[in-house]
Amino acid sequence: MHLHKYEKIWLVFGLGSLALFLVVIGFAAFWKGTHPQSHIETIDPQNIEANESFKPENLGLTEVADGKYVVNIVASAFNYDLGKEEDGSPTKTIRVPKGSTVLFQITTRDVVHGFQVAGTNVNMMVEPGHISRYETVMKNDGDFTIVCNEYCGIGHHLMFGTVEVY
Ligand code: CUA
């Protein structure tokens, strides 16, 4: 079979692109640790407090074992409820030691929000009726900004927080 020169170029281009994309996906999944969050568990968005993890007193950071933490978060327009400071005021900062394993569990009361911890591999979509979960190891120290990366309304840019790894 004779292949025209341009056919060969396009074949090489097509197969090359496919190979390149597979390498990019493999790099993201196996090297950077990027995986889709779990969408298995559902929740009633009208009655979030019925779920043990999202009762007001259980929001925010909890150390569950040595070096292992759970962070329960409720997103709503236009705020992340990250729990309270020791004086009872709402906190905007989650503080964990470097090398900690942190499980983020988040749900929303109203519309679709995002939950991205910039500079880490935490990047979830938060949908009403679902609990989004993602576990990661905080390998680097520093301040990492939490941002909402799904446009959720007029106060979208007001949704932020910080993960402080020390
Ligand atoms: Cu919440 Cu954008």
PDB file of N, CA, C and O in Angstrom, residues 48-59 72:
ATOM      1  N   ILE A  48     -27.633  19.138  56.136  1.00  0.00           N
ATOM      2  CA  ILE A  48     -26.231  18.724  56.197  1.00  0.00           C
ATOM      3  C   ILE A  48     -25.841  18.282  57.606  1.00  0.00           C
ATOM      4  O   ILE A  48     -25.084  17.327  57.794  1.00  0.00           O
ATOM      5  N   GLU A  49     -26.427  18.951  58.615  1.00  0.00           N
ATOM      6  CA  GLU A  49     -26.071  18.697  60.013  1.00  0.00           C
ATOM      7  C   GLU A  49     -26.436  17.286  60.461  1.00  0.00           C
ATOM      8  O   GLU A  49     -25.929  16.812  61.480  1.00  0.00           O
ATOM      9  N   ALA A  50     -27.318  16.607  59.708  1.00  0.00           N
ATOM     10  CA  ALA A  50     -27.680  15.234  60.070  1.00  0.00           C
ATOM     11  C   ALA A  50     -26.498  14.288  59.886  1.00  0.00           C
ATOM     12  O   ALA A  50     -26.463  13.205  60.463  1.00  0.00           O
ATOM     13  N   ASN A  51     -25.526  14.702  59.070  1.00  0.00           N
ATOM     14  CA  ASN A  51     -24.332  13.888  58.860  1.00  0.00           C
ATOM     15  C   ASN A  51     -23.299  14.250  59.930  1.00  0.00           C
ATOM     16  O   ASN A  51     -22.951  15.420  60.098  1.00  0.00           O
ATOM     17  N   GLU A  52     -22.822  13.222  60.630  1.00  0.00           N
ATOM     18  CA  GLU A  52     -21.897  13.411  61.747  1.00  0.00           C
ATOM     19  C   GLU A  52     -20.712  14.324  61.376  1.00  0.00           C
ATOM     20  O   GLU A  52     -20.345  15.215  62.160  1.00  0.00           O
ATOM     21  N   SER A  53     -20.153  14.145  60.204  1.00  0.00           N
ATOM     22  CA  SER A  53     -18.962  14.909  59.805  1.00  0.00           C
ATOM     23  C   SER A  53     -19.239  16.393  59.657  1.00  0.00           C
ATOM     24  O   SER A  53     -18.331  17.211  59.761  1.00  0.00           O
ATOM     25  N   PHE A  54     -20.492  16.745  59.378  1.00  0.00           N
ATOM     26  CA  PHE A  54     -20.804  18.142  59.065  1.00  0.00           C
ATOM     27  C   PHE A  54     -21.639  18.834  60.133  1.00  0.00           C
ATOM     28  O   PHE A  54     -22.213  19.884  59.901  1.00  0.00           O
ATOM     29  N   LYS A  55     -21.697  18.231  61.311  1.00  0.00           N
ATOM     30  CA  LYS A  55     -22.282  18.941  62.451  1.00  0.00           C
ATOM     31  C   LYS A  55     -21.377  20.137  62.752  1.00  0.00           C
ATOM     32  O   LYS A  55     -20.151  20.021  62.647  1.00  0.00           O
ATOM     33  N   PRO A  56     -21.973  21.287  63.132  1.00  0.00           N
ATOM     34  CA  PRO A  56     -21.156  22.500  63.329  1.00  0.00           C
ATOM     35  C   PRO A  56     -19.931  22.266  64.213  1.00  0.00           C
ATOM     36  O   PRO A  56     -18.854  22.781  63.933  1.00  0.00           O
ATOM     37  N   GLU A  57     -20.093  21.456  65.281  1.00  0.00           N
ATOM     38  CA  GLU A  57     -18.962  21.261  66.201  1.00  0.00           C
ATOM     39  C   GLU A  57     -17.872  20.358  65.609  1.00  0.00           C
ATOM     40  O   GLU A  57     -16.769  20.292  66.141  1.00  0.00           O
ATOM     41  N   ASN A  58     -18.180  19.662  64.506  1.00  0.00           N
ATOM     42  CA  ASN A  58     -17.177  18.780  63.903  1.00  0.00           C
ATOM     43  C   ASN A  58     -16.499  19.384  62.686  1.00  0.00           C
ATOM     44  O   ASN A  58     -15.691  18.737  62.024  1.00  0.00           O
ATOM     45  N   LEU A  59     -16.834  20.643  62.372  1.00  0.00           N
ATOM     46  CA  LEU A  59     -16.211  21.287  61.209  1.00  0.00           C
ATOM     47  C   LEU A  59     -14.783  21.697  61.553  1.00  0.00           C
ATOM     48  O   LEU A  59     -14.444  21.931  62.703  1.00  0.00           O
ATOM     49  N   ASN A  72     -13.182  18.799  57.918  1.00  0.00           N
ATOM     50  CA  ASN A  72     -14.561  18.834  57.435  1.00  0.00           C
ATOM     51  C   ASN A  72     -14.934  20.267  57.096  1.00  0.00           C
ATOM     52  O   ASN A  72     -14.723  21.173  57.915  1.00  0.00           O
TER      53      ASN A  72
END
